[in-house]
PDB file of N, CA, C and O in Angstrom:
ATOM      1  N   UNK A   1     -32.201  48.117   5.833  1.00 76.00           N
ATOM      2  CA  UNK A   1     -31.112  48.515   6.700  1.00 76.00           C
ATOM      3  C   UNK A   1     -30.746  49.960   6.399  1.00 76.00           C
ATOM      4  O   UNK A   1     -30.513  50.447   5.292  1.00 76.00           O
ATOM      5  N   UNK A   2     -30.738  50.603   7.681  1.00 89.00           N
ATOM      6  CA  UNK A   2     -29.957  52.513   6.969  1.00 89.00           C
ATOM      7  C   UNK A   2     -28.437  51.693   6.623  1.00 89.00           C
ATOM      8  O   UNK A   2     -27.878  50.604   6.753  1.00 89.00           O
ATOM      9  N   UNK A   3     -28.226  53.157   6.059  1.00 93.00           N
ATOM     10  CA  UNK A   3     -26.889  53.447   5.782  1.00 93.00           C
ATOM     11  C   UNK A   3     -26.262  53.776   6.667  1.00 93.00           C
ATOM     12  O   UNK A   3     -25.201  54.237   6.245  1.00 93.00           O
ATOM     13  N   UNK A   4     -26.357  53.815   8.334  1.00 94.00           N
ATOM     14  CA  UNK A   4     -25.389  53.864   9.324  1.00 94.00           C
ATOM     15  C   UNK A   4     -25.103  52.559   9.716  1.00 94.00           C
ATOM     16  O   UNK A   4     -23.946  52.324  10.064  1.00 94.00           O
ATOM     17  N   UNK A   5     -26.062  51.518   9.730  1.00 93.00           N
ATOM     18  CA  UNK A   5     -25.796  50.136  10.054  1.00 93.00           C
ATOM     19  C   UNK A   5     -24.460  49.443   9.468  1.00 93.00           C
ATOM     20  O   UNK A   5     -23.434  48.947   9.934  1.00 93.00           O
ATOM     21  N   UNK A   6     -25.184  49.742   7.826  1.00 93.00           N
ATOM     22  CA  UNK A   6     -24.355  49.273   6.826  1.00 93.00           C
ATOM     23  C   UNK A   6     -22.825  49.657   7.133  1.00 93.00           C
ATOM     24  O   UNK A   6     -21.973  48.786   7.313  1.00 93.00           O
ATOM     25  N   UNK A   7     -22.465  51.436   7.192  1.00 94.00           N
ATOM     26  CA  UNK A   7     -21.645  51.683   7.005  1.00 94.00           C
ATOM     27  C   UNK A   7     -21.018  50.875   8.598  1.00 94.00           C
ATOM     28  O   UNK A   7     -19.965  50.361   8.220  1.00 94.00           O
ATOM     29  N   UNK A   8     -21.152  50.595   9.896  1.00 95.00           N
ATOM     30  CA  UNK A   8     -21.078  50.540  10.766  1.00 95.00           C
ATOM     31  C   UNK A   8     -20.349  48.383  10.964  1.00 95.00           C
ATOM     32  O   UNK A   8     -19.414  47.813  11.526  1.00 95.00           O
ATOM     33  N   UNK A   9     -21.210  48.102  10.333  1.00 95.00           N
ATOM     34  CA  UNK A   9     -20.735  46.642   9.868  1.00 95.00           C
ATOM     35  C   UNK A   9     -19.564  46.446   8.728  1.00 95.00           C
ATOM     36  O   UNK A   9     -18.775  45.505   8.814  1.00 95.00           O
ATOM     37  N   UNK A  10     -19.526  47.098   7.994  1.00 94.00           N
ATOM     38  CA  UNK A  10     -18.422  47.165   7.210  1.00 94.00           C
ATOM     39  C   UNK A  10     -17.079  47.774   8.118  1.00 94.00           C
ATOM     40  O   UNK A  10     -15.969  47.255   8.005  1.00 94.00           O
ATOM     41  N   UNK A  11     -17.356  49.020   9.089  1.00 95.00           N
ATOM     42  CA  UNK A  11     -15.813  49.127   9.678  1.00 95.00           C
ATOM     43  C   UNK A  11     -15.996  48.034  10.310  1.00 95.00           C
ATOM     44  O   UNK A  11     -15.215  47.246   9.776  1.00 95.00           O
ATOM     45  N   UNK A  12     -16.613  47.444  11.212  1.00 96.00           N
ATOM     46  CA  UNK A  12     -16.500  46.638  12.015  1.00 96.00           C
ATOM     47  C   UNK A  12     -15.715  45.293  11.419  1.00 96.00           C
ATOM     48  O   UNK A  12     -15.131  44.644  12.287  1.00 96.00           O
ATOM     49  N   UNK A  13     -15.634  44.855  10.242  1.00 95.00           N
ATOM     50  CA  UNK A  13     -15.408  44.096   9.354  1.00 95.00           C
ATOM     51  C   UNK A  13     -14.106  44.217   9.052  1.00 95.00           C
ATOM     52  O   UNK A  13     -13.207  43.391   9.206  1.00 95.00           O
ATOM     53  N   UNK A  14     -14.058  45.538   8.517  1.00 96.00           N
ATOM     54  CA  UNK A  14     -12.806  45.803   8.333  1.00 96.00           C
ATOM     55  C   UNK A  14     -11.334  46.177   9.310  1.00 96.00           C
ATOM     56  O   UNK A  14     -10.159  46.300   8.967  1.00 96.00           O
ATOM     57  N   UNK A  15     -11.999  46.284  10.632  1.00 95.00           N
ATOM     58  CA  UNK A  15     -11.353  46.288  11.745  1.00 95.00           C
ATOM     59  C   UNK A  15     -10.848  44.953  11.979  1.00 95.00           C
ATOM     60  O   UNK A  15      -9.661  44.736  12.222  1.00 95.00           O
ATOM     61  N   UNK A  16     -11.721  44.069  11.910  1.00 95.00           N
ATOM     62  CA  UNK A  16     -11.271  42.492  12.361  1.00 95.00           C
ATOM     63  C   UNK A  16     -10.616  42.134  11.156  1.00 95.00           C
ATOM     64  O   UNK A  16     -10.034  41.064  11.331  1.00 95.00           O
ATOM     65  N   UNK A  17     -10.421  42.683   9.718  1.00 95.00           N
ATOM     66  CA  UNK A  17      -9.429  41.874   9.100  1.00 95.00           C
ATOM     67  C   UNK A  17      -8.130  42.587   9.228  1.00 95.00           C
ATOM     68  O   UNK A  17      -7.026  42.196   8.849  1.00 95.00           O
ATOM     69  N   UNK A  18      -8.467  43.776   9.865  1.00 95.00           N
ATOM     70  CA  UNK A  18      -6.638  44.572   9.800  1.00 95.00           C
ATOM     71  C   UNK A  18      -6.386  44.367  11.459  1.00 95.00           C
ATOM     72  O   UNK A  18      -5.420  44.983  11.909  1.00 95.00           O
ATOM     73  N   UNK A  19      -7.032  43.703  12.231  1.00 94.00           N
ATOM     74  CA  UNK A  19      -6.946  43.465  13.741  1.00 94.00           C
ATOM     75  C   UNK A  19      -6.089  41.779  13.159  1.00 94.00           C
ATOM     76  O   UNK A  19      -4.872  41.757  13.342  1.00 94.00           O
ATOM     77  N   UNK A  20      -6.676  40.599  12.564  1.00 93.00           N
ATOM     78  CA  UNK A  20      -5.617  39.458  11.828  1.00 93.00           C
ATOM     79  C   UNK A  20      -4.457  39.624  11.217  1.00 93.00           C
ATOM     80  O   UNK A  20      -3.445  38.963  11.451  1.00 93.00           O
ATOM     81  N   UNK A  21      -4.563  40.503  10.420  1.00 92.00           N
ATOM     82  CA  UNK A  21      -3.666  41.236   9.261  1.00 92.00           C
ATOM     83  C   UNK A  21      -2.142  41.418   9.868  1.00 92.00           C
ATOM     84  O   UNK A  21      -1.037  41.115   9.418  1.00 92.00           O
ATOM     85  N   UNK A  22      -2.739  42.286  11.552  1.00 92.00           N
ATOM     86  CA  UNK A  22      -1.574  42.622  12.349  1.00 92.00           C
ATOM     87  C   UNK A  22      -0.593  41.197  13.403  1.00 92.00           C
ATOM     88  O   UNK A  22       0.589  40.909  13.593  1.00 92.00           O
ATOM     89  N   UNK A  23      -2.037  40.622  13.874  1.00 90.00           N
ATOM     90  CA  UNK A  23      -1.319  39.299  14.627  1.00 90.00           C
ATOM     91  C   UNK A  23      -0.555  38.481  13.640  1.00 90.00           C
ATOM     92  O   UNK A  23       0.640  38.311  13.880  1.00 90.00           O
ATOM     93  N   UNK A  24      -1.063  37.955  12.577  1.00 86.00           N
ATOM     94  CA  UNK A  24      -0.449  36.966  11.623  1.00 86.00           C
ATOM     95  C   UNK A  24       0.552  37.576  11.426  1.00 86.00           C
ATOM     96  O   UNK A  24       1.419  36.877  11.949  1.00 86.00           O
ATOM     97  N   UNK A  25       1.350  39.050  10.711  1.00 86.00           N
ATOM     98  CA  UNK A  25       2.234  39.632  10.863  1.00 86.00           C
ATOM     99  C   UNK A  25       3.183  39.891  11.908  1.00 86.00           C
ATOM    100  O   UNK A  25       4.262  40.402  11.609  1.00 86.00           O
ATOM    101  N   UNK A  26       2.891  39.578  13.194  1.00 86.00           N
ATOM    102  CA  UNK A  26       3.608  39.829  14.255  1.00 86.00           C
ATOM    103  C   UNK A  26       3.984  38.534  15.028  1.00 86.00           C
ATOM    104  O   UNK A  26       4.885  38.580  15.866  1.00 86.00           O
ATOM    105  N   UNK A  27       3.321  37.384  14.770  1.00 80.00           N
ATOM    106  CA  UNK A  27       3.093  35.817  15.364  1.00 80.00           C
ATOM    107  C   UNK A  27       5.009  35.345  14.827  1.00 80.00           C
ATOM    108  O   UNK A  27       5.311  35.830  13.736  1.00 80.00           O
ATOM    109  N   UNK A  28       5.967  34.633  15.415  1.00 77.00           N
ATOM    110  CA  UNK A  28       6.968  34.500  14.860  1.00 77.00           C
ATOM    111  C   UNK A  28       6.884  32.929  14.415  1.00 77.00           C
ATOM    112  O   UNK A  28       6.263  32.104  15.086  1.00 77.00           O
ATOM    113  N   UNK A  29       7.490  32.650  13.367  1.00 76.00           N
ATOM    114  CA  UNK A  29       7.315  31.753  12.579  1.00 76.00           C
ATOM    115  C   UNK A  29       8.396  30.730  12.684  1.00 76.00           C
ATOM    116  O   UNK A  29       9.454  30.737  12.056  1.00 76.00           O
ATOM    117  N   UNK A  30       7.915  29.674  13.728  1.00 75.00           N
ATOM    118  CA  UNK A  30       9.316  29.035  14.381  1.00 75.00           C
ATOM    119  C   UNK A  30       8.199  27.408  13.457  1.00 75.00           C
ATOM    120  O   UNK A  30       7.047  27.067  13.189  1.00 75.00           O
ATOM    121  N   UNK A  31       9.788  26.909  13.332  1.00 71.00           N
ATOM    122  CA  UNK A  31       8.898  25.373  13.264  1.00 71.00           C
ATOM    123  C   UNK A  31       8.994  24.377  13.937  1.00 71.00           C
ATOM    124  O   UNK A  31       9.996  24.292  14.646  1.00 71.00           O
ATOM    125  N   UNK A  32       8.054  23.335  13.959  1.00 64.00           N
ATOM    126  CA  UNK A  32       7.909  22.290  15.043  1.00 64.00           C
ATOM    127  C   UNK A  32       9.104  21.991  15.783  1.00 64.00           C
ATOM    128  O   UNK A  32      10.074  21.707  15.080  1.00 64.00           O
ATOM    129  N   UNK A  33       9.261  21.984  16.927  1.00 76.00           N
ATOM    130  CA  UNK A  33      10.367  21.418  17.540  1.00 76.00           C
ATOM    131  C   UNK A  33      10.350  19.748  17.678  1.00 76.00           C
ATOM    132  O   UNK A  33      11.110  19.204  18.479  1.00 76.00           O
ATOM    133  N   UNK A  34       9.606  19.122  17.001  1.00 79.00           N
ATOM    134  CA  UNK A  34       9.806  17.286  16.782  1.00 79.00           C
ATOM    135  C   UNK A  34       9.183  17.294  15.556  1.00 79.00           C
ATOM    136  O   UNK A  34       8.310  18.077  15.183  1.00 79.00           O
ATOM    137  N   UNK A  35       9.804  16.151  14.796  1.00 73.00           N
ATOM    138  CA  UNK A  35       9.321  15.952  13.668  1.00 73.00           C
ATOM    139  C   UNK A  35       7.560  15.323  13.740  1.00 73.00           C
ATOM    140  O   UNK A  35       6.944  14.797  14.667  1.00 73.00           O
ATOM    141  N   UNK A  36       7.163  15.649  12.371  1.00 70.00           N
ATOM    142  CA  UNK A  36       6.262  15.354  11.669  1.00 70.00           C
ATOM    143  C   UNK A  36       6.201  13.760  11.556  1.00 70.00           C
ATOM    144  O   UNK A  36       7.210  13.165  11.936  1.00 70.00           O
ATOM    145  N   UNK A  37       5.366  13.172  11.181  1.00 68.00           N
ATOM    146  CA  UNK A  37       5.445  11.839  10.816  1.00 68.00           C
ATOM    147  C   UNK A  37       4.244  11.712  10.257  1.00 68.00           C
ATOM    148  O   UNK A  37       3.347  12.329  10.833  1.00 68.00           O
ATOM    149  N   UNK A  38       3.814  10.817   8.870  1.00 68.00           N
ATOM    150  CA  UNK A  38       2.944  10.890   7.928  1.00 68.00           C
ATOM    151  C   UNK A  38       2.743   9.551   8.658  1.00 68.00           C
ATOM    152  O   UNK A  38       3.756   9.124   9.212  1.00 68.00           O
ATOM    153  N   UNK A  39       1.648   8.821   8.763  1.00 65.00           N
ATOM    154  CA  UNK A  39       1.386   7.214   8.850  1.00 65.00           C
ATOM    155  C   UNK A  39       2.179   6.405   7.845  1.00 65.00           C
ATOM    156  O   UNK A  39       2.388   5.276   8.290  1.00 65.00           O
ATOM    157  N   UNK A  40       2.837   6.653   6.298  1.00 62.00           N
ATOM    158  CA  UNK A  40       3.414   5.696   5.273  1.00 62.00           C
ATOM    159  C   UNK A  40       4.584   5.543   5.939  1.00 62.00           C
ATOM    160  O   UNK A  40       5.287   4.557   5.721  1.00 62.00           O
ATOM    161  N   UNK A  41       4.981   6.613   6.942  1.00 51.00           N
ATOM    162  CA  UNK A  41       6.808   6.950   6.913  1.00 51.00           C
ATOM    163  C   UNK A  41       6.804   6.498   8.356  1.00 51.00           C
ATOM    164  O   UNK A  41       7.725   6.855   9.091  1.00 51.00           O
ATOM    165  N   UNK A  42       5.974   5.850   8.738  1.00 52.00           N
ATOM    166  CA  UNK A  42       6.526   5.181   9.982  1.00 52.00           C
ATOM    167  C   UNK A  42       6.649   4.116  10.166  1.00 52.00           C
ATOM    168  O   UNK A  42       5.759   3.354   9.790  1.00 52.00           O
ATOM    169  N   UNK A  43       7.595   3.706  10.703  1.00 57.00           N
ATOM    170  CA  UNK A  43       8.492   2.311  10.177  1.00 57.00           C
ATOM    171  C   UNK A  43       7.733   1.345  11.233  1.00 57.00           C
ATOM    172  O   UNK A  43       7.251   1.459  12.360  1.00 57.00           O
ATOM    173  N   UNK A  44       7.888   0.335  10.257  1.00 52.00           N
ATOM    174  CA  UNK A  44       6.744  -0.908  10.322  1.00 52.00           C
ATOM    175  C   UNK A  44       7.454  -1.641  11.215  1.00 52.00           C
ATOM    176  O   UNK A  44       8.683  -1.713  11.211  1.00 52.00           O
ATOM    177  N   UNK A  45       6.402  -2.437  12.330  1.00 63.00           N
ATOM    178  CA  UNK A  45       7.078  -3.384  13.161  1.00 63.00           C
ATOM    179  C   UNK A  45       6.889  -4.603  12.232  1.00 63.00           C
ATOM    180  O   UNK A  45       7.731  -5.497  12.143  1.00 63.00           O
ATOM    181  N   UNK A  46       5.463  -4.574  11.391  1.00 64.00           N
ATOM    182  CA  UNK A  46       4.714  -5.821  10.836  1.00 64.00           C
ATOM    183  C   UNK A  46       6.130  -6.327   9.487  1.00 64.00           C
ATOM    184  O   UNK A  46       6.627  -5.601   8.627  1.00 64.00           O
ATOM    185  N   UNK A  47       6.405  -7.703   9.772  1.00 68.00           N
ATOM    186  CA  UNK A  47       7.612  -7.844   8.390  1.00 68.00           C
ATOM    187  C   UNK A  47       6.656  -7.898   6.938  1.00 68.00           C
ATOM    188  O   UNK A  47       6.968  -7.676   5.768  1.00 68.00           O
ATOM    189  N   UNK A  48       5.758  -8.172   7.376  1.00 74.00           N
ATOM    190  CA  UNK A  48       4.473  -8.039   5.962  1.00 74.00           C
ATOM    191  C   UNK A  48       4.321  -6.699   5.282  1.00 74.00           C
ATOM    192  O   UNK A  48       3.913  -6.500   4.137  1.00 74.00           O
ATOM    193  N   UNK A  49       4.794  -5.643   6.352  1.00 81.00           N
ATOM    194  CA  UNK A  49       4.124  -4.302   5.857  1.00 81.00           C
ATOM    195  C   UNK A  49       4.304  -3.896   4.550  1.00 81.00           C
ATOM    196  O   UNK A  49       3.335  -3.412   3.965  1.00 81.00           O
ATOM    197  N   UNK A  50       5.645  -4.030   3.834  1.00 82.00           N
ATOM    198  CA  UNK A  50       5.796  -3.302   2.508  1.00 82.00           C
ATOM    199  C   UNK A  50       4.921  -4.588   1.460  1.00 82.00           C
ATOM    200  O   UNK A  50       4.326  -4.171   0.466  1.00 82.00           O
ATOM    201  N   UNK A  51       4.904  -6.191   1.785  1.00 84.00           N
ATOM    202  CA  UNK A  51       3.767  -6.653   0.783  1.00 84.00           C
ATOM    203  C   UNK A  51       2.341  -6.081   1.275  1.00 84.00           C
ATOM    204  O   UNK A  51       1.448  -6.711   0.709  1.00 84.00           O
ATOM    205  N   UNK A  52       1.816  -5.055   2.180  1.00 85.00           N
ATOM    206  CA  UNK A  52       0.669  -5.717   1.843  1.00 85.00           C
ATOM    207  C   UNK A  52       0.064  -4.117   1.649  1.00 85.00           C
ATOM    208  O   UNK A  52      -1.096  -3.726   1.522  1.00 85.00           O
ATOM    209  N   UNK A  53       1.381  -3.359   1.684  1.00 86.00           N
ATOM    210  CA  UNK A  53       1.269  -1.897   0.758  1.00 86.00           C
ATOM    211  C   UNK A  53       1.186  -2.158  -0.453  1.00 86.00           C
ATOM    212  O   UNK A  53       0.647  -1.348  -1.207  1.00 86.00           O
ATOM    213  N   UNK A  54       1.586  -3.080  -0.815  1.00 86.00           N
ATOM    214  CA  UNK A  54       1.190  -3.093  -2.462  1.00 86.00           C
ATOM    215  C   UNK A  54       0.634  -4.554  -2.696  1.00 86.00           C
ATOM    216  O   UNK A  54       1.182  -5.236  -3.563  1.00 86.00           O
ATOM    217  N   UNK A  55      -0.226  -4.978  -2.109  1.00 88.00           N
ATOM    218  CA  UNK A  55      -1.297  -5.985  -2.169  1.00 88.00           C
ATOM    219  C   UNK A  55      -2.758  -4.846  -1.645  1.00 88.00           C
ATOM    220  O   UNK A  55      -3.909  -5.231  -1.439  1.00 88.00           O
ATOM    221  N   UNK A  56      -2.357  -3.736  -1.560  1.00 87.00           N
ATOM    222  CA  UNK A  56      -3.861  -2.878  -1.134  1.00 87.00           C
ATOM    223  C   UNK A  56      -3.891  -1.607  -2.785  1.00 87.00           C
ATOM    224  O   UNK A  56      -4.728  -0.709  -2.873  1.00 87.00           O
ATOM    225  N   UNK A  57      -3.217  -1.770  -3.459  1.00 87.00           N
ATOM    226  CA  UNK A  57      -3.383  -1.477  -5.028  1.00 87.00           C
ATOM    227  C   UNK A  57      -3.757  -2.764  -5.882  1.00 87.00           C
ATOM    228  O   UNK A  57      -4.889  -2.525  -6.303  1.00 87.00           O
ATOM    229  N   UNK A  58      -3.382  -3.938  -6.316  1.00 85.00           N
ATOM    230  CA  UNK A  58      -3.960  -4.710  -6.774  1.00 85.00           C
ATOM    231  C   UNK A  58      -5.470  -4.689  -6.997  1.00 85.00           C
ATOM    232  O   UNK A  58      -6.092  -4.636  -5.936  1.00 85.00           O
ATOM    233  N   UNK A  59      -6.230  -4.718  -8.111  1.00 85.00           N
ATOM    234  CA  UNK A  59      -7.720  -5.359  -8.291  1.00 85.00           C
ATOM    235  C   UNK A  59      -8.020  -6.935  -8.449  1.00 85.00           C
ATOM    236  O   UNK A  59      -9.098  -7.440  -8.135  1.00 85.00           O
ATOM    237  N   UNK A  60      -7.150  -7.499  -8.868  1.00 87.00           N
ATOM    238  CA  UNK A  60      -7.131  -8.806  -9.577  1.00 87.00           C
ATOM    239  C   UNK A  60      -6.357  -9.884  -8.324  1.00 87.00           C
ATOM    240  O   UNK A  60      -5.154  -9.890  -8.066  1.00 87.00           O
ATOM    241  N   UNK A  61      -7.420 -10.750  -7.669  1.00 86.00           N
ATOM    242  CA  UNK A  61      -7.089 -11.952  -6.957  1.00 86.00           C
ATOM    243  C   UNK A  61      -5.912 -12.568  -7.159  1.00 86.00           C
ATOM    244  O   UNK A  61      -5.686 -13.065  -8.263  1.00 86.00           O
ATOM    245  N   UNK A  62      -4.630 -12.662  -5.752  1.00 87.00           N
ATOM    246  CA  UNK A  62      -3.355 -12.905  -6.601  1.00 87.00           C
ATOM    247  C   UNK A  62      -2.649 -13.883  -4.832  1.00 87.00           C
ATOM    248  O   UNK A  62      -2.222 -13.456  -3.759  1.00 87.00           O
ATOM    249  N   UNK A  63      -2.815 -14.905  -5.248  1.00 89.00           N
ATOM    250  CA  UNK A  63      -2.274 -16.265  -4.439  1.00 89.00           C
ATOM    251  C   UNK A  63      -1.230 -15.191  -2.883  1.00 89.00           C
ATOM    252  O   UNK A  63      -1.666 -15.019  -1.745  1.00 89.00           O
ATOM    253  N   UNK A  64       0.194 -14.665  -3.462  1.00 88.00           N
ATOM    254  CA  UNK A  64       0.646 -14.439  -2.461  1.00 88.00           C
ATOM    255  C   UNK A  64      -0.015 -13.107  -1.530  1.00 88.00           C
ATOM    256  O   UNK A  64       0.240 -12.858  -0.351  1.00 88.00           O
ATOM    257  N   UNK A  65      -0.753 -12.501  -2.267  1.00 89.00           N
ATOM    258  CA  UNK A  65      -1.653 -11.091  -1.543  1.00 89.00           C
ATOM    259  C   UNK A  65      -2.374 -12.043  -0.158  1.00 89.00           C
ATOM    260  O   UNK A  65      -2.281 -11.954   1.067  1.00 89.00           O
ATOM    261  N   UNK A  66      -3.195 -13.062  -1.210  1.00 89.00           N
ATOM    262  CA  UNK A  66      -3.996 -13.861  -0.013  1.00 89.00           C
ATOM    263  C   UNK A  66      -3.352 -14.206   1.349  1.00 89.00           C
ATOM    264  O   UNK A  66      -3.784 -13.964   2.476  1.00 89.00           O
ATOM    265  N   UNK A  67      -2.323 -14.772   1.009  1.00 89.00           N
ATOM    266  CA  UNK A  67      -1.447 -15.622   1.848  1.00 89.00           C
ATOM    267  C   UNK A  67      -1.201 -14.606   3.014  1.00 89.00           C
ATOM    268  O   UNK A  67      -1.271 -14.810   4.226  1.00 89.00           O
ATOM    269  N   UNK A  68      -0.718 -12.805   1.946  1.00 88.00           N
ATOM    270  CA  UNK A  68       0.114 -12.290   3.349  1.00 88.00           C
ATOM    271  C   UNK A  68      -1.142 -11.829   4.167  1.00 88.00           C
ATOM    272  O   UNK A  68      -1.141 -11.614   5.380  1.00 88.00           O
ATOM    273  N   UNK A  69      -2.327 -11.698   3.230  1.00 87.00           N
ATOM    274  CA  UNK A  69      -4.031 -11.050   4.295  1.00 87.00           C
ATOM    275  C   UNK A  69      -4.046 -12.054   5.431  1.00 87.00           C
ATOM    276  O   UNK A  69      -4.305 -11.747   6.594  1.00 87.00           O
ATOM    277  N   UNK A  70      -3.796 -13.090   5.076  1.00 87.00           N
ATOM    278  CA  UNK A  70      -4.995 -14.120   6.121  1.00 87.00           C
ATOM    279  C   UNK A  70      -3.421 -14.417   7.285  1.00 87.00           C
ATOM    280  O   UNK A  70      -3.675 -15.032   8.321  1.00 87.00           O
ATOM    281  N   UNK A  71      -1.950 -13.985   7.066  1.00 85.00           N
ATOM    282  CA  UNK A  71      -1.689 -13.775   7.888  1.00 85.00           C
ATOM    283  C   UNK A  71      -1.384 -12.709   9.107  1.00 85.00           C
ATOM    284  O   UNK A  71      -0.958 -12.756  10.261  1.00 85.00           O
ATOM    285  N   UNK A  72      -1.880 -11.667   8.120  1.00 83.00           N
ATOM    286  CA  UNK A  72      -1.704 -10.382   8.643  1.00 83.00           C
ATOM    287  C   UNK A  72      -3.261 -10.455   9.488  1.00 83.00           C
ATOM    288  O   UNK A  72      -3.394  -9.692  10.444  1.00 83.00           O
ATOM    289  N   UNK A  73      -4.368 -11.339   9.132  1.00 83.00           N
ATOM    290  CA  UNK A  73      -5.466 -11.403  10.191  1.00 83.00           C
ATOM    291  C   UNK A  73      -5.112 -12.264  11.013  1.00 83.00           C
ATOM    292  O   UNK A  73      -5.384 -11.978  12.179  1.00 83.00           O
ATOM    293  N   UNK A  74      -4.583 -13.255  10.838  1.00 83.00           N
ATOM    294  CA  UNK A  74      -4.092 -13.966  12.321  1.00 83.00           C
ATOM    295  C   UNK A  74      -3.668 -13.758  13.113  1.00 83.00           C
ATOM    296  O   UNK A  74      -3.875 -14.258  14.219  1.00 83.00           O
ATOM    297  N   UNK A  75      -2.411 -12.386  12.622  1.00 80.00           N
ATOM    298  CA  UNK A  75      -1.999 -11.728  13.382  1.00 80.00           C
ATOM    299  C   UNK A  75      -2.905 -10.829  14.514  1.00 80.00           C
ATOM    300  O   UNK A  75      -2.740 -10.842  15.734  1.00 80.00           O
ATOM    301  N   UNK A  76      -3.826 -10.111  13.806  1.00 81.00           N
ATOM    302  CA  UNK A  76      -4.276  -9.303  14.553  1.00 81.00           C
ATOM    303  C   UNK A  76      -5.351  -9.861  15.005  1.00 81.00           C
ATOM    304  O   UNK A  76      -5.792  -9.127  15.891  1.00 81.00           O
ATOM    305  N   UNK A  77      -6.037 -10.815  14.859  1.00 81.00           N
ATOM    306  CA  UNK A  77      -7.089 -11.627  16.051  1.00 81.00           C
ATOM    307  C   UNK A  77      -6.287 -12.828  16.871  1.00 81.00           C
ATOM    308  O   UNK A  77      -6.926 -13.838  17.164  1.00 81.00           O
ATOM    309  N   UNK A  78      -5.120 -12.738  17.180  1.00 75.00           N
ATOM    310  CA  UNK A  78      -3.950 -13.233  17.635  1.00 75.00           C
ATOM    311  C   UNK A  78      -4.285 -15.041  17.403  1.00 75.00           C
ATOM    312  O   UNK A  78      -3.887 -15.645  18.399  1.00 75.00           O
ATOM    313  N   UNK A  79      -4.739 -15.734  16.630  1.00 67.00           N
ATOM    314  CA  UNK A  79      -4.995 -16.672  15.545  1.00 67.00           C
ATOM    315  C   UNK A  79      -6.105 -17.158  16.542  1.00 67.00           C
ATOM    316  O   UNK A  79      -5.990 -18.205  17.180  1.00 67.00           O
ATOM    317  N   UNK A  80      -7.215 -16.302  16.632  1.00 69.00           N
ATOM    318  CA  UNK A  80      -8.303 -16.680  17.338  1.00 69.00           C
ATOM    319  C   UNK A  80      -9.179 -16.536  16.232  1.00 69.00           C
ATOM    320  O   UNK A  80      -8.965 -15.563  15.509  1.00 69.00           O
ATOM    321  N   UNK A  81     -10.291 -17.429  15.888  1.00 67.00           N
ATOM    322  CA  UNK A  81     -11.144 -17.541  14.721  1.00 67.00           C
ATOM    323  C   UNK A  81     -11.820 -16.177  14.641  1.00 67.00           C
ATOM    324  O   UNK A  81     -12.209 -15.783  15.740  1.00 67.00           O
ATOM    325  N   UNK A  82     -12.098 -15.214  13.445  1.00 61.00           N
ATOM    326  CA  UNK A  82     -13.199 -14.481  13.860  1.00 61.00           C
ATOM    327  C   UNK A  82     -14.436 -14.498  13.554  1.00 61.00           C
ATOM    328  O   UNK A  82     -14.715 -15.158  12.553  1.00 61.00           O
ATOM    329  N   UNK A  83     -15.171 -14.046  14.029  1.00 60.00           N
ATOM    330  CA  UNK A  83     -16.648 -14.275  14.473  1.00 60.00           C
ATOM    331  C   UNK A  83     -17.816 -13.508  13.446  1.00 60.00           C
ATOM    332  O   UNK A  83     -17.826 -12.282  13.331  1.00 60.00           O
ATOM    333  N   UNK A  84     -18.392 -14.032  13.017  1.00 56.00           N
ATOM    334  CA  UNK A  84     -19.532 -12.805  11.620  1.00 56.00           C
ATOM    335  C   UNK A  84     -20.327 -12.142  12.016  1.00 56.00           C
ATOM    336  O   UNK A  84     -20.985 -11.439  11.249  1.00 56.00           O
TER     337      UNK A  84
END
């Protein structure tokens, strides 16, 4: 490569980071007009939801975890058998 290329790609380079430099500086910094919402922080229709937030940490097989799974699947295959 000459040394006009070189030098020629480098302004060019350096044009587009002081061409950002200026928008990001000039962009006004308003925040969301509706809230945010994380998936944990949205409030559960399911009455199971807070057991089976902490039946999805457990490792160790535990009677009421079972109980609230196999109703929380009934729920959602609306207690229609499911299929393998």
């Amino acid at each position: 490569m000459s040394r006009v290329v070189k030098l020629a790609a480098a302004g060019a380079f350096g044009g587009l980071l002081a061409a950002v430099a200026v928008v990001s500086t000039t962009r006004p910094s308003t925040p969301p007009s509706t809230p945010i919402l994380v998936a944990d922080e949205v409030p559960h229709r399911n009455s199971h939801a807070a057991e089976l937030k902490r039946c999805r940490t457990i490792t160790v097989p535990e009677s009421s975890c079972d109980a609230v799974w196999d109703a929380e699947r009934t729920r959602f295959f609306h207690g229609r058998e499911r299929q393998p």
